[in-house]
Amino acid sequence: MHLYRTKLAQRCDIDVFIPEYRLLPEYNFFDSFEDTIRAYSYLIQERRVKPENVTLFGISSGGGLSVRLLQQIAEMQQESSSSMIQPELLQMPSGAVLLSPFVDYTTPKGSFKEYTAHDLIVNESVFEEGIPYLRTLGDDDARHRESPVNRSFANIPPLCLLVSEHECCYEQNIELVNNARNAGVEVDLAVWKYMCHVWIVLSAFLPEARSAVDFASDWIVKNTNT
C-alpha cells in the first residue's frame, strides 16, 4: 500500500511525513480537518520545516483535506491583521499533488454516482455504505459550503492533479481544475484512461500506476526547484 510513497521519496530524494487523522465512521470531516491543520502546524512549528520546502500529497479524501488546508491558510492570510495565529502558519507550502481528490461533498451526481458500476475501488457497495456519512457535514447548504471544489482558490500555490477519465471523481476533479485556473492558480493536469480510483496504490502491479508515480515525482522535483 505504501510502495508508491517509498518510490516518490526515492525519486525525489525527500523525506516523507505521513500524518494520522481521525476517520469515519467514528469521527467526522471536521475532526479530520482539525487533525490536518495540527499536522501542518507540528511540521512547521515543532520540526522547524520551512513551508516552502513542503509539498502536500493527498489521495482521495486526503486530497480534499489538502485542498482545504491550502484554502484555510489563504483565508487566514486575509485575516492576519487581526489574528493571533503564528506568522509561520500563514505561509503556504510550495504546492500540492492531488490524486483523485474527493472534493465535492454535496449530493452525488455525474461520474461520482454513475461510475461506481465499473470503478473497482469506489464500487456500488462502497458508495452505498459511505455516502450516508456525508450527512455528518450538515444540510445541503453546509455540504456545499464545506466542499473544497466550491470554495475560493485565490492565492493558493501550484497544483498537480492526476485522475482517471473512468473513475468516480473525474467530473469533480475537472471542475476543481477549472475553478482553480480561473482563480489564477497554476495547475498541471494528467489524465489516464480506464483506471480505477486511486490506481497509484497499485504501482507494484500496474504500469499505469508506475507512470503516475513518475509524473508526480517529476512535478515535485520541478516545483521544489523552481
PDB file of C-alpha atoms in Angstrom:
ATOM      1  CA  MET A   1       0.000   0.000   0.000  1.00  0.00           C
ATOM      2  CA  HIS A   2       2.830   2.400   0.819  1.00  0.00           C
ATOM      3  CA  LEU A   3       5.098   1.332  -2.045  1.00  0.00           C
ATOM      4  CA  TYR A   4       4.256   4.410  -4.104  1.00  0.00           C
ATOM      5  CA  ARG A   5       5.291   6.645  -1.175  1.00  0.00           C
ATOM      6  CA  THR A   6       8.648   4.887  -0.989  1.00  0.00           C
ATOM      7  CA  LYS A   7       9.140   5.336  -4.715  1.00  0.00           C
ATOM      8  CA  LEU A   8       8.195   9.013  -4.502  1.00  0.00           C
ATOM      9  CA  ALA A   9      10.670   9.604  -1.694  1.00  0.00           C
ATOM     10  CA  GLN A  10      13.436   7.817  -3.583  1.00  0.00           C
ATOM     11  CA  ARG A  11      12.739   9.549  -6.879  1.00  0.00           C
ATOM     12  CA  CYS A  12      12.537  12.993  -5.299  1.00  0.00           C
ATOM     13  CA  ASP A  13      15.231  12.440  -2.658  1.00  0.00           C
ATOM     14  CA  ILE A  14      12.936  13.805   0.048  1.00  0.00           C
ATOM     15  CA  ASP A  15      11.655  12.913   3.489  1.00  0.00           C
ATOM     16  CA  VAL A  16       8.016  11.861   3.751  1.00  0.00           C
ATOM     17  CA  PHE A  17       5.854  12.891   6.700  1.00  0.00           C
ATOM     18  CA  ILE A  18       2.642  10.848   6.979  1.00  0.00           C
ATOM     19  CA  PRO A  19       0.159  12.277   9.496  1.00  0.00           C
ATOM     20  CA  GLU A  20      -2.631  10.262  11.035  1.00  0.00           C
ATOM     21  CA  TYR A  21      -6.068  11.809  11.200  1.00  0.00           C
ATOM     22  CA  ARG A  22      -9.377  10.687  12.615  1.00  0.00           C
ATOM     23  CA  LEU A  23     -11.573   8.759  10.196  1.00  0.00           C
ATOM     24  CA  LEU A  24     -15.196   7.949   9.546  1.00  0.00           C
ATOM     25  CA  PRO A  25     -17.378   6.447  10.856  1.00  0.00           C
ATOM     26  CA  GLU A  26     -16.127   7.018  14.406  1.00  0.00           C
ATOM     27  CA  TYR A  27     -15.393  10.689  13.646  1.00  0.00           C
ATOM     28  CA  ASN A  28     -16.429  13.259  11.060  1.00  0.00           C
ATOM     29  CA  PHE A  29     -14.944  15.560   8.445  1.00  0.00           C
ATOM     30  CA  PHE A  30     -14.303  18.383  10.893  1.00  0.00           C
ATOM     31  CA  ASP A  31     -12.235  16.087  13.122  1.00  0.00           C
ATOM     32  CA  SER A  32     -10.160  15.019  10.112  1.00  0.00           C
ATOM     33  CA  PHE A  33      -9.665  18.613   9.014  1.00  0.00           C
ATOM     34  CA  GLU A  34      -8.628  19.699  12.512  1.00  0.00           C
ATOM     35  CA  ASP A  35      -6.035  16.918  12.577  1.00  0.00           C
ATOM     36  CA  THR A  36      -4.748  18.025   9.161  1.00  0.00           C
ATOM     37  CA  ILE A  37      -4.192  21.561  10.429  1.00  0.00           C
ATOM     38  CA  ARG A  38      -2.494  20.227  13.563  1.00  0.00           C
ATOM     39  CA  ALA A  39      -0.194  18.039  11.471  1.00  0.00           C
ATOM     40  CA  TYR A  40       0.898  21.006   9.360  1.00  0.00           C
ATOM     41  CA  SER A  41       1.389  23.090  12.494  1.00  0.00           C
ATOM     42  CA  TYR A  42       3.556  20.361  14.015  1.00  0.00           C
ATOM     43  CA  LEU A  43       5.673  20.102  10.891  1.00  0.00           C
ATOM     44  CA  ILE A  44       6.283  23.847  10.730  1.00  0.00           C
ATOM     45  CA  GLN A  45       6.478  24.775  14.415  1.00  0.00           C
ATOM     46  CA  GLU A  46       7.922  21.695  16.100  1.00  0.00           C
ATOM     47  CA  ARG A  47      10.014  20.164  13.350  1.00  0.00           C
ATOM     48  CA  ARG A  48      11.049  23.565  12.005  1.00  0.00           C
ATOM     49  CA  VAL A  49      10.451  22.615   8.385  1.00  0.00           C
ATOM     50  CA  LYS A  50      10.232  25.638   6.124  1.00  0.00           C
ATOM     51  CA  PRO A  51       6.821  25.886   4.401  1.00  0.00           C
ATOM     52  CA  GLU A  52       8.486  26.473   1.037  1.00  0.00           C
ATOM     53  CA  ASN A  53      10.095  23.038   1.394  1.00  0.00           C
ATOM     54  CA  VAL A  54       6.747  21.312   1.934  1.00  0.00           C
ATOM     55  CA  THR A  55       4.756  19.732  -0.878  1.00  0.00           C
ATOM     56  CA  LEU A  56       1.405  18.279   0.124  1.00  0.00           C
ATOM     57  CA  PHE A  57       0.427  14.907  -1.341  1.00  0.00           C
ATOM     58  CA  GLY A  58      -3.187  13.859  -0.960  1.00  0.00           C
ATOM     59  CA  ILE A  59      -5.106  10.875  -2.254  1.00  0.00           C
ATOM     60  CA  SER A  60      -8.917  10.714  -2.436  1.00  0.00           C
ATOM     61  CA  SER A  61     -10.300  12.176   0.810  1.00  0.00           C
ATOM     62  CA  GLY A  62      -6.737  13.145   1.754  1.00  0.00           C
ATOM     63  CA  GLY A  63      -6.611  15.164  -1.447  1.00  0.00           C
ATOM     64  CA  GLY A  64      -9.737  17.027  -0.392  1.00  0.00           C
ATOM     65  CA  LEU A  65      -8.208  17.749   3.008  1.00  0.00           C
ATOM     66  CA  SER A  66      -5.032  19.012   1.324  1.00  0.00           C
ATOM     67  CA  VAL A  67      -7.021  21.467  -0.783  1.00  0.00           C
ATOM     68  CA  ARG A  68      -8.986  22.633   2.266  1.00  0.00           C
ATOM     69  CA  LEU A  69      -5.741  23.189   4.161  1.00  0.00           C
ATOM     70  CA  LEU A  70      -4.440  25.441   1.384  1.00  0.00           C
ATOM     71  CA  GLN A  71      -7.739  27.309   1.292  1.00  0.00           C
ATOM     72  CA  GLN A  72      -7.691  27.685   5.082  1.00  0.00           C
ATOM     73  CA  ILE A  73      -4.194  29.187   5.014  1.00  0.00           C
ATOM     74  CA  ALA A  74      -5.266  31.612   2.271  1.00  0.00           C
ATOM     75  CA  GLU A  75      -8.283  32.634   4.340  1.00  0.00           C
ATOM     76  CA  MET A  76      -6.117  33.137   7.438  1.00  0.00           C
ATOM     77  CA  GLN A  77      -3.725  35.291   5.425  1.00  0.00           C
ATOM     78  CA  GLN A  78      -6.616  37.606   4.578  1.00  0.00           C
ATOM     79  CA  GLU A  79      -7.465  37.893   8.271  1.00  0.00           C
ATOM     80  CA  SER A  80      -3.878  38.157   9.526  1.00  0.00           C
ATOM     81  CA  SER A  81      -4.145  41.820  10.550  1.00  0.00           C
ATOM     82  CA  SER A  82      -6.427  40.901  13.439  1.00  0.00           C
ATOM     83  CA  SER A  83      -5.233  37.349  14.004  1.00  0.00           C
ATOM     84  CA  MET A  84      -3.216  35.836  16.843  1.00  0.00           C
ATOM     85  CA  ILE A  85      -2.073  32.978  14.602  1.00  0.00           C
ATOM     86  CA  GLN A  86       1.654  32.248  14.497  1.00  0.00           C
ATOM     87  CA  PRO A  87       3.120  34.018  11.413  1.00  0.00           C
ATOM     88  CA  GLU A  88       4.839  30.875  10.125  1.00  0.00           C
ATOM     89  CA  LEU A  89       1.472  29.121   9.908  1.00  0.00           C
ATOM     90  CA  LEU A  90       0.318  31.767   7.450  1.00  0.00           C
ATOM     91  CA  GLN A  91       2.968  30.656   4.956  1.00  0.00           C
ATOM     92  CA  MET A  92       1.923  28.386   2.121  1.00  0.00           C
ATOM     93  CA  PRO A  93       3.508  25.072   1.203  1.00  0.00           C
ATOM     94  CA  SER A  94       5.213  25.106  -2.178  1.00  0.00           C
ATOM     95  CA  GLY A  95       2.304  23.248  -3.754  1.00  0.00           C
ATOM     96  CA  ALA A  96       0.232  20.092  -3.692  1.00  0.00           C
ATOM     97  CA  VAL A  97      -0.036  16.849  -5.628  1.00  0.00           C
ATOM     98  CA  LEU A  98      -3.605  15.572  -5.692  1.00  0.00           C
ATOM     99  CA  LEU A  99      -4.514  12.091  -6.857  1.00  0.00           C
ATOM    100  CA  SER A 100      -8.229  11.581  -7.478  1.00  0.00           C
ATOM    101  CA  PRO A 101      -9.114  14.086  -4.739  1.00  0.00           C
ATOM    102  CA  PHE A 102     -12.582  13.789  -3.225  1.00  0.00           C
ATOM    103  CA  VAL A 103     -13.624  17.451  -3.173  1.00  0.00           C
ATOM    104  CA  ASP A 104     -17.403  17.570  -3.592  1.00  0.00           C
ATOM    105  CA  TYR A 105     -19.434  16.622  -0.516  1.00  0.00           C
ATOM    106  CA  THR A 106     -22.826  17.527  -1.970  1.00  0.00           C
ATOM    107  CA  THR A 107     -25.409  15.024  -3.218  1.00  0.00           C
ATOM    108  CA  PRO A 108     -23.565  12.605  -5.562  1.00  0.00           C
ATOM    109  CA  LYS A 109     -24.008  13.275  -9.244  1.00  0.00           C
ATOM    110  CA  GLY A 110     -22.420  12.573 -12.601  1.00  0.00           C
ATOM    111  CA  SER A 111     -19.371  10.325 -12.638  1.00  0.00           C
ATOM    112  CA  PHE A 112     -19.325  10.029  -8.849  1.00  0.00           C
ATOM    113  CA  LYS A 113     -22.694   8.324  -8.954  1.00  0.00           C
ATOM    114  CA  GLU A 114     -22.658   6.621 -12.338  1.00  0.00           C
ATOM    115  CA  TYR A 115     -19.097   5.268 -12.480  1.00  0.00           C
ATOM    116  CA  THR A 116     -19.484   3.095  -9.360  1.00  0.00           C
ATOM    117  CA  ALA A 117     -20.706   0.395 -11.733  1.00  0.00           C
ATOM    118  CA  HIS A 118     -17.160  -0.150 -13.016  1.00  0.00           C
ATOM    119  CA  ASP A 119     -14.829   1.640 -10.572  1.00  0.00           C
ATOM    120  CA  LEU A 120     -13.016  -1.174  -8.743  1.00  0.00           C
ATOM    121  CA  ILE A 121     -12.328   0.957  -5.635  1.00  0.00           C
ATOM    122  CA  VAL A 122     -15.410   3.141  -5.174  1.00  0.00           C
ATOM    123  CA  ASN A 123     -17.833   0.470  -6.287  1.00  0.00           C
ATOM    124  CA  GLU A 124     -21.551   0.291  -5.631  1.00  0.00           C
ATOM    125  CA  SER A 125     -21.111  -1.317  -2.192  1.00  0.00           C
ATOM    126  CA  VAL A 126     -18.649   1.347  -1.057  1.00  0.00           C
ATOM    127  CA  PHE A 127     -20.951   4.034  -2.426  1.00  0.00           C
ATOM    128  CA  GLU A 128     -23.971   2.688  -0.553  1.00  0.00           C
ATOM    129  CA  GLU A 129     -22.073   2.389   2.731  1.00  0.00           C
ATOM    130  CA  GLY A 130     -20.064   5.593   2.550  1.00  0.00           C
ATOM    131  CA  ILE A 131     -22.320   8.252   1.080  1.00  0.00           C
ATOM    132  CA  PRO A 132     -24.697   8.436   4.089  1.00  0.00           C
ATOM    133  CA  TYR A 133     -21.778   9.761   6.166  1.00  0.00           C
ATOM    134  CA  LEU A 134     -21.812  12.943   4.102  1.00  0.00           C
ATOM    135  CA  ARG A 135     -24.760  13.966   6.253  1.00  0.00           C
ATOM    136  CA  THR A 136     -22.346  14.481   9.152  1.00  0.00           C
ATOM    137  CA  LEU A 137     -21.327  17.719   7.455  1.00  0.00           C
ATOM    138  CA  GLY A 138     -24.838  19.108   7.835  1.00  0.00           C
ATOM    139  CA  ASP A 139     -27.572  20.078   5.396  1.00  0.00           C
ATOM    140  CA  ASP A 140     -27.191  20.719   1.658  1.00  0.00           C
ATOM    141  CA  ASP A 141     -26.006  24.291   2.154  1.00  0.00           C
ATOM    142  CA  ALA A 142     -23.382  23.244   4.710  1.00  0.00           C
ATOM    143  CA  ARG A 143     -22.067  20.450   2.488  1.00  0.00           C
ATOM    144  CA  HIS A 144     -21.843  22.819  -0.466  1.00  0.00           C
ATOM    145  CA  ARG A 145     -20.006  25.370   1.666  1.00  0.00           C
ATOM    146  CA  GLU A 146     -17.519  22.835   3.054  1.00  0.00           C
ATOM    147  CA  SER A 147     -16.743  21.195  -0.295  1.00  0.00           C
ATOM    148  CA  PRO A 148     -13.255  22.280  -1.437  1.00  0.00           C
ATOM    149  CA  VAL A 149     -14.373  22.435  -5.063  1.00  0.00           C
ATOM    150  CA  ASN A 150     -16.850  25.195  -4.173  1.00  0.00           C
ATOM    151  CA  ARG A 151     -14.523  27.349  -2.055  1.00  0.00           C
ATOM    152  CA  SER A 152     -12.157  30.092  -3.156  1.00  0.00           C
ATOM    153  CA  PHE A 153      -8.892  29.126  -4.825  1.00  0.00           C
ATOM    154  CA  ALA A 154      -7.446  32.617  -4.640  1.00  0.00           C
ATOM    155  CA  ASN A 155      -3.799  32.833  -3.606  1.00  0.00           C
ATOM    156  CA  ILE A 156      -3.111  29.120  -3.305  1.00  0.00           C
ATOM    157  CA  PRO A 157       0.119  27.606  -4.690  1.00  0.00           C
ATOM    158  CA  PRO A 158       0.558  25.439  -7.809  1.00  0.00           C
ATOM    159  CA  LEU A 159      -1.303  22.152  -8.019  1.00  0.00           C
ATOM    160  CA  CYS A 160      -0.634  18.865  -9.768  1.00  0.00           C
ATOM    161  CA  LEU A 161      -3.746  16.753 -10.264  1.00  0.00           C
ATOM    162  CA  LEU A 162      -3.849  13.158 -11.508  1.00  0.00           C
ATOM    163  CA  VAL A 163      -7.145  11.476 -12.310  1.00  0.00           C
ATOM    164  CA  SER A 164      -8.608   8.711 -14.447  1.00  0.00           C
ATOM    165  CA  GLU A 165     -11.197   9.540 -17.057  1.00  0.00           C
ATOM    166  CA  HIS A 166     -13.142   6.452 -15.990  1.00  0.00           C
ATOM    167  CA  GLU A 167     -13.268   6.806 -12.206  1.00  0.00           C
ATOM    168  CA  CYS A 168     -15.832   8.231  -9.829  1.00  0.00           C
ATOM    169  CA  CYS A 169     -14.083  11.535  -9.025  1.00  0.00           C
ATOM    170  CA  TYR A 170     -13.384  12.520 -12.631  1.00  0.00           C
ATOM    171  CA  GLU A 171     -16.026  15.226 -13.097  1.00  0.00           C
ATOM    172  CA  GLN A 172     -15.482  16.921  -9.722  1.00  0.00           C
ATOM    173  CA  ASN A 173     -11.734  16.897 -10.371  1.00  0.00           C
ATOM    174  CA  ILE A 174     -12.151  18.626 -13.725  1.00  0.00           C
ATOM    175  CA  GLU A 175     -14.393  21.191 -12.030  1.00  0.00           C
ATOM    176  CA  LEU A 176     -11.688  21.755  -9.419  1.00  0.00           C
ATOM    177  CA  VAL A 177      -9.063  22.285 -12.117  1.00  0.00           C
ATOM    178  CA  ASN A 178     -11.266  24.793 -13.944  1.00  0.00           C
ATOM    179  CA  ASN A 179     -12.138  26.708 -10.777  1.00  0.00           C
ATOM    180  CA  ALA A 180      -8.501  26.850  -9.675  1.00  0.00           C
ATOM    181  CA  ARG A 181      -7.270  28.006 -13.081  1.00  0.00           C
ATOM    182  CA  ASN A 182     -10.000  30.660 -13.235  1.00  0.00           C
ATOM    183  CA  ALA A 183      -8.627  31.950  -9.910  1.00  0.00           C
ATOM    184  CA  GLY A 184      -5.152  32.236 -11.411  1.00  0.00           C
ATOM    185  CA  VAL A 185      -3.708  29.039  -9.922  1.00  0.00           C
ATOM    186  CA  GLU A 186      -1.153  27.128 -11.976  1.00  0.00           C
ATOM    187  CA  VAL A 187      -2.478  23.583 -12.392  1.00  0.00           C
ATOM    188  CA  ASP A 188      -0.815  20.659 -14.158  1.00  0.00           C
ATOM    189  CA  LEU A 189      -3.416  18.045 -15.039  1.00  0.00           C
ATOM    190  CA  ALA A 190      -2.657  14.451 -16.047  1.00  0.00           C
ATOM    191  CA  VAL A 191      -5.483  12.149 -17.142  1.00  0.00           C
ATOM    192  CA  TRP A 192      -5.330   8.377 -17.566  1.00  0.00           C
ATOM    193  CA  LYS A 193      -7.915   6.143 -19.218  1.00  0.00           C
ATOM    194  CA  TYR A 194      -9.602   3.016 -17.843  1.00  0.00           C
ATOM    195  CA  MET A 195      -8.047   3.295 -14.381  1.00  0.00           C
ATOM    196  CA  CYS A 196      -9.959   2.926 -11.122  1.00  0.00           C
ATOM    197  CA  HIS A 197      -9.994   5.415  -8.268  1.00  0.00           C
ATOM    198  CA  VAL A 198      -6.529   5.925  -6.647  1.00  0.00           C
ATOM    199  CA  TRP A 199      -4.888   3.434  -9.020  1.00  0.00           C
ATOM    200  CA  ILE A 200      -1.460   4.738  -7.985  1.00  0.00           C
ATOM    201  CA  VAL A 201      -1.573   2.454  -4.915  1.00  0.00           C
ATOM    202  CA  LEU A 202      -1.301  -0.493  -7.336  1.00  0.00           C
ATOM    203  CA  SER A 203       2.157   0.509  -8.550  1.00  0.00           C
ATOM    204  CA  ALA A 204       3.505  -2.971  -7.796  1.00  0.00           C
ATOM    205  CA  PHE A 205       1.197  -4.393 -10.482  1.00  0.00           C
ATOM    206  CA  LEU A 206       0.126  -1.681 -12.939  1.00  0.00           C
ATOM    207  CA  PRO A 207       2.460   0.112 -15.362  1.00  0.00           C
ATOM    208  CA  GLU A 208      -0.092   2.957 -15.408  1.00  0.00           C
ATOM    209  CA  ALA A 209       0.349   3.334 -11.664  1.00  0.00           C
ATOM    210  CA  ARG A 210       4.119   3.481 -12.056  1.00  0.00           C
ATOM    211  CA  SER A 211       3.740   6.158 -14.718  1.00  0.00           C
ATOM    212  CA  ALA A 212       1.575   8.124 -12.284  1.00  0.00           C
ATOM    213  CA  VAL A 213       4.331   7.872  -9.664  1.00  0.00           C
ATOM    214  CA  ASP A 214       6.835   9.115 -12.253  1.00  0.00           C
ATOM    215  CA  PHE A 215       4.623  12.048 -13.239  1.00  0.00           C
ATOM    216  CA  ALA A 216       4.049  13.091  -9.626  1.00  0.00           C
ATOM    217  CA  SER A 217       7.740  12.706  -8.772  1.00  0.00           C
ATOM    218  CA  ASP A 218       8.872  14.814 -11.712  1.00  0.00           C
ATOM    219  CA  TRP A 219       6.384  17.514 -10.769  1.00  0.00           C
ATOM    220  CA  ILE A 220       7.538  17.604  -7.138  1.00  0.00           C
ATOM    221  CA  VAL A 221      11.189  17.931  -8.172  1.00  0.00           C
ATOM    222  CA  LYS A 222      10.413  20.654 -10.687  1.00  0.00           C
ATOM    223  CA  ASN A 223       8.125  22.574  -8.330  1.00  0.00           C
ATOM    224  CA  THR A 224      10.562  22.378  -5.427  1.00  0.00           C
ATOM    225  CA  ASN A 225      13.473  23.619  -7.513  1.00  0.00           C
ATOM    226  CA  THR A 226      11.539  26.409  -9.229  1.00  0.00           C
TER     227      THR A 226
END
